[in-house]
Short mmCIF file of C-alpha atoms in Angstrom, two decimals:
data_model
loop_
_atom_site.label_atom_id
_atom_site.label_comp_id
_atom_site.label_asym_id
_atom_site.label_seq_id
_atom_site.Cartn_x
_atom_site.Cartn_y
_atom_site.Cartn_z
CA UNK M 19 31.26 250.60 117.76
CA UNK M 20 34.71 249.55 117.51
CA UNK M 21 37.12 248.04 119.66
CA UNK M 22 40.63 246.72 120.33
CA UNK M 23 39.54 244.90 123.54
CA UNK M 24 36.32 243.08 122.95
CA UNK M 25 35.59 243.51 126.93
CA UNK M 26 35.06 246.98 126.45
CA UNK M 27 32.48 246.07 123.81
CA UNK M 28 30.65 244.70 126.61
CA UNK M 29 31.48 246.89 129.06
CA UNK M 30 29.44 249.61 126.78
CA UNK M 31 26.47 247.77 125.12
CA UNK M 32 25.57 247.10 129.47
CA UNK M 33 26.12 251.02 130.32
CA UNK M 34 24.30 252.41 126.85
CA UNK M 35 20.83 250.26 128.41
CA UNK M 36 20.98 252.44 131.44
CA UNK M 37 21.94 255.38 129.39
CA UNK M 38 25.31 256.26 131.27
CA UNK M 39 27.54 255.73 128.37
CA UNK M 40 29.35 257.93 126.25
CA UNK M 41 31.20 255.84 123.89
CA UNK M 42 34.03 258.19 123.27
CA UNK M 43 34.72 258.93 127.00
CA UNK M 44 38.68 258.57 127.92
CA UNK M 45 37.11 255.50 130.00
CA UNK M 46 37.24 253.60 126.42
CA UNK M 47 40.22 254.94 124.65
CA UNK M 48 40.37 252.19 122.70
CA UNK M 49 36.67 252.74 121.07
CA UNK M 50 35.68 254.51 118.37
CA UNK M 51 32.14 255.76 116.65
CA UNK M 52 31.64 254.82 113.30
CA UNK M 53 28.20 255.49 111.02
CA UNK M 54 27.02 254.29 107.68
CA UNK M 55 24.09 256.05 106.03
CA UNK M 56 20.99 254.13 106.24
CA UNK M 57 20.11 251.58 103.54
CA UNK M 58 17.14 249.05 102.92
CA UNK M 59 18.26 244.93 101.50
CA UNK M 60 15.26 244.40 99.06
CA UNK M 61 15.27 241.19 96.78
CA UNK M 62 13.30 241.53 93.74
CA UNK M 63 10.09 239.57 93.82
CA UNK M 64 10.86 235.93 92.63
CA UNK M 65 9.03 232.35 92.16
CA UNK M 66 5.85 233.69 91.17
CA UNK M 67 3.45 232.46 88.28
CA UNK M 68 0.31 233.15 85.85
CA UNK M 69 -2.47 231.42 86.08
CA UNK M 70 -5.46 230.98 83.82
CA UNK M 71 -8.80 229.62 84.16
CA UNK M 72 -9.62 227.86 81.60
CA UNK M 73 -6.42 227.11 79.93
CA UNK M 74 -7.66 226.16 76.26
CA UNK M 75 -11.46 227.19 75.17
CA UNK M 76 -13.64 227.92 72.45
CA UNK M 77 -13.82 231.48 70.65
CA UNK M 78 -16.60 233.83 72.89
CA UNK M 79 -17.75 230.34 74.74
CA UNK M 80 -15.79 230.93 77.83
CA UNK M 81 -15.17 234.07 80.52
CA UNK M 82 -10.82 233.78 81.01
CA UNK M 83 -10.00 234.44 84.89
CA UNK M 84 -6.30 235.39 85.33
CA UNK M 85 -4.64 235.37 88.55
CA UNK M 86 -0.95 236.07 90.11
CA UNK M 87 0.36 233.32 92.89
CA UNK M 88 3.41 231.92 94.79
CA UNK M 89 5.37 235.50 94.31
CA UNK M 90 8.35 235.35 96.84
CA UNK M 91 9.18 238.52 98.71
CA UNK M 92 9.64 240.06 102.23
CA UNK M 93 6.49 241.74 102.00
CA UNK M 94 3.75 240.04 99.92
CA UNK M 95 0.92 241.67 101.00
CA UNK M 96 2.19 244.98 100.07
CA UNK M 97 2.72 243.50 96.29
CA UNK M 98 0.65 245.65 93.68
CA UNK M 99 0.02 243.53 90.01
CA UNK M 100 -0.90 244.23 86.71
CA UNK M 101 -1.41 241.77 83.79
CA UNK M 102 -0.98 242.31 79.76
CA UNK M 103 -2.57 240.01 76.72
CA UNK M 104 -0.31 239.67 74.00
CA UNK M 105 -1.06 237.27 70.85
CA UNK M 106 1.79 235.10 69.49
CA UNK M 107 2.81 235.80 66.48
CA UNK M 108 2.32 233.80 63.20
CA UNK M 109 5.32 231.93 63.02
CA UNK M 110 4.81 231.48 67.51
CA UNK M 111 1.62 230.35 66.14
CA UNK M 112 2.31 227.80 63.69
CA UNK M 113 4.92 226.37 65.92
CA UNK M 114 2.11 225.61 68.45
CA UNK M 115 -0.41 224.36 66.02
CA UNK M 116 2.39 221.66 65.07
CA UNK M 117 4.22 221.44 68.29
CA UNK M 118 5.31 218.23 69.52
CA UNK M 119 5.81 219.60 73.02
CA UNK M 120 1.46 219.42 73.62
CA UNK M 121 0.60 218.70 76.63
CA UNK M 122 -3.45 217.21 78.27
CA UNK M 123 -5.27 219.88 80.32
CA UNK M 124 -8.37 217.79 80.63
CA UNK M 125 -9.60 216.17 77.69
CA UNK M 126 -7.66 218.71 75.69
CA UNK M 127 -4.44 218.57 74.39
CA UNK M 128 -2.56 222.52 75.32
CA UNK M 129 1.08 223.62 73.46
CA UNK M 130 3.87 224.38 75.48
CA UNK M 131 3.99 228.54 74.46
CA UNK M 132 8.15 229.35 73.97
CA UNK M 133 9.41 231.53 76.39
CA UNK M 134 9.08 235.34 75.65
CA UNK M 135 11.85 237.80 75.79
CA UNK M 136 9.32 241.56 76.16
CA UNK M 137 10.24 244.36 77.81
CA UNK M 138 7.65 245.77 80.11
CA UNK M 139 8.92 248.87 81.73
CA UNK M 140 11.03 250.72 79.40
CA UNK M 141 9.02 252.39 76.31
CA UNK M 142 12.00 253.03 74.03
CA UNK M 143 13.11 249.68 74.56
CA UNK M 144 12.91 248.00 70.68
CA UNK M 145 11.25 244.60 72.55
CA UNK M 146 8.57 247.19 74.65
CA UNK M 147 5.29 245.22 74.75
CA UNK M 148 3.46 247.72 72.53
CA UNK M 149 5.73 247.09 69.38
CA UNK M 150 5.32 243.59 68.27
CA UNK M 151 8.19 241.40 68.17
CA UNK M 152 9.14 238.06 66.33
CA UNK M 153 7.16 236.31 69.56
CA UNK M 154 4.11 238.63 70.04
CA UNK M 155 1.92 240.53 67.65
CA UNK M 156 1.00 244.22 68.14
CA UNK M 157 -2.42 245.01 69.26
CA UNK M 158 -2.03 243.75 73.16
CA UNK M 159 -3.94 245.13 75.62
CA UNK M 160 -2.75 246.44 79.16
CA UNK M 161 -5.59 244.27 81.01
CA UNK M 162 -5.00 245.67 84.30
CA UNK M 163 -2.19 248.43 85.72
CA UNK M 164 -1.20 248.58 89.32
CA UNK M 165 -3.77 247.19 91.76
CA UNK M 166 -3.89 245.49 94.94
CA UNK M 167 -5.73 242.84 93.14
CA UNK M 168 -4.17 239.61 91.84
CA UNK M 169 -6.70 238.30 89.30
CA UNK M 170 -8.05 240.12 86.62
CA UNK M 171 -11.08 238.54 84.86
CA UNK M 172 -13.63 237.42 83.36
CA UNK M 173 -13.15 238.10 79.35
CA UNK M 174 -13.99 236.60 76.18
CA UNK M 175 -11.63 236.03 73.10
CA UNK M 176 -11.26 234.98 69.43
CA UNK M 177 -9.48 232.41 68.35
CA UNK M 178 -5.83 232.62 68.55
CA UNK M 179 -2.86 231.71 71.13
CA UNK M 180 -2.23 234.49 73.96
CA UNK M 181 0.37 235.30 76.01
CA UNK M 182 -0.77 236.60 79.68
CA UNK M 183 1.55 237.99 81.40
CA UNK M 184 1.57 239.04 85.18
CA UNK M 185 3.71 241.82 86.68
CA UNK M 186 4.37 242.33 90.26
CA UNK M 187 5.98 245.46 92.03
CA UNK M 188 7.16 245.19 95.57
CA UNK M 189 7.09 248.58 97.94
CA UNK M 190 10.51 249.73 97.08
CA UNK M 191 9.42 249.83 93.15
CA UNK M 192 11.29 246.66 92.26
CA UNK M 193 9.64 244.13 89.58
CA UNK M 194 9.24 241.17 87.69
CA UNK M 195 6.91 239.36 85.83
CA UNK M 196 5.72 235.75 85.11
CA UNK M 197 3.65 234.33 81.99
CA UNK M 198 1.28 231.40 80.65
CA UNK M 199 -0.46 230.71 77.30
CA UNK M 200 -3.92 230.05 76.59
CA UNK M 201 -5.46 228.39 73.45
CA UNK M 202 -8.46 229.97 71.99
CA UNK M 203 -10.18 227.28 69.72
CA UNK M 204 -11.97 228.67 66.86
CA UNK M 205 -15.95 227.72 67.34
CA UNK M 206 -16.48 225.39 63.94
CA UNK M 207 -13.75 222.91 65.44
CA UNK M 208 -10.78 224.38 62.53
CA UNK M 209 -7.44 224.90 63.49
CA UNK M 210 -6.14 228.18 64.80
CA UNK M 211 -4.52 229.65 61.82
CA UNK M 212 -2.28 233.12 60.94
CA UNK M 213 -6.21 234.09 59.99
CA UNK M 214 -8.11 234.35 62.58
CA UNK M 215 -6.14 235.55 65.18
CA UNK M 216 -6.41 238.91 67.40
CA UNK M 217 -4.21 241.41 66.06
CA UNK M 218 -2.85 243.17 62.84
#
């Protein structure tokens, strides 16, 4: 509703609770009707990460737990999530095996994985997550699509540095995605090499 004379603003939002209002009557010359079509604010989910348990393990000597947490949005318990493996690529690879950006999980010392520019939505998209690029390998798996669930586990792996990556789609099909690295050691103590990692 608009108005001229603010009064008559008031004068109408009283009579329309009793129902004796019509808002164009001659009563209100000064009001008018106006409509918008209906539309829904969403924000795309936000703030949310990847977690692994463990972190860093030997090859086969561990079951990897991955979970979703901390996702912002307006309705969080309708969120659906799916997670992806991808292995680093050799040259990702032998940046972490020499990185001075290591951090302690435990008694272990973890790399700090790059960020990852992949494209998980769009198939003819050069950086989709099936074709390999200069970060990840080809030959990742789609662990888990759309579910109600926010971990996805337990799995072994070879040797070799992952990428896990968590999506998250809100109710109005909006989404985004987190990610973490894990270390697979191999199991006779060696460094993770371009050799014996998952993948092509």
């Amino acid at each position: 509703l608009v108005a001229e004379n603010p009064q008559d603003i008031e004068n109408i939002v009283a009579e329309l609770s009793d129902g004796t209002i019509d808002p164009l009557a001659a009563d209100y010359p000064s009001v008018f009707l106006a409509r918008s079509t209906t539309f829904t604010v969403d924000f795309i989910p936000s703030a949310g990460e990847v977690l692994s348990t463990p972190a860093v393990a030997a090859e086969f000597q561990a079951a990897f737990t991955f979970s979703q947490a901390k996702w912002i949005d307006e309705q969080t318990e309708q969120l659906l999530y799916r997670f992806f493996l991808l292995p680093a690529s050799d040259s990702v690879s032998a940046t972490l095996q020499t990185s001075d950006l290591d951090f302690p999980v435990g008694s272990v010392t973890f790399p700090q994985f790059p960020d990852i520019s992949v494209n998980l939505n769009d198939a003819t998209a050069t950086n989709y997550w099936t074709n390999g690029g200069t970060q990840w390998k080809t030959g990742g798996q789609l662990l888990q699509d759309w579910s109600t669930s926010s971990s996805f586990g337990k799995m072994a792996l070879p040797a070799g540095f992952y990428y896990v990556i968590g999506q998250v789609q809100d109710r109005h099909g909006a989404t985004a995605w987190a990610f973490t690295g894990i270390s697979v050691r191999a199991l006779d103590g060696t460094a993770v090499t371009a050799d014996n990692l998952i993948g092509p």
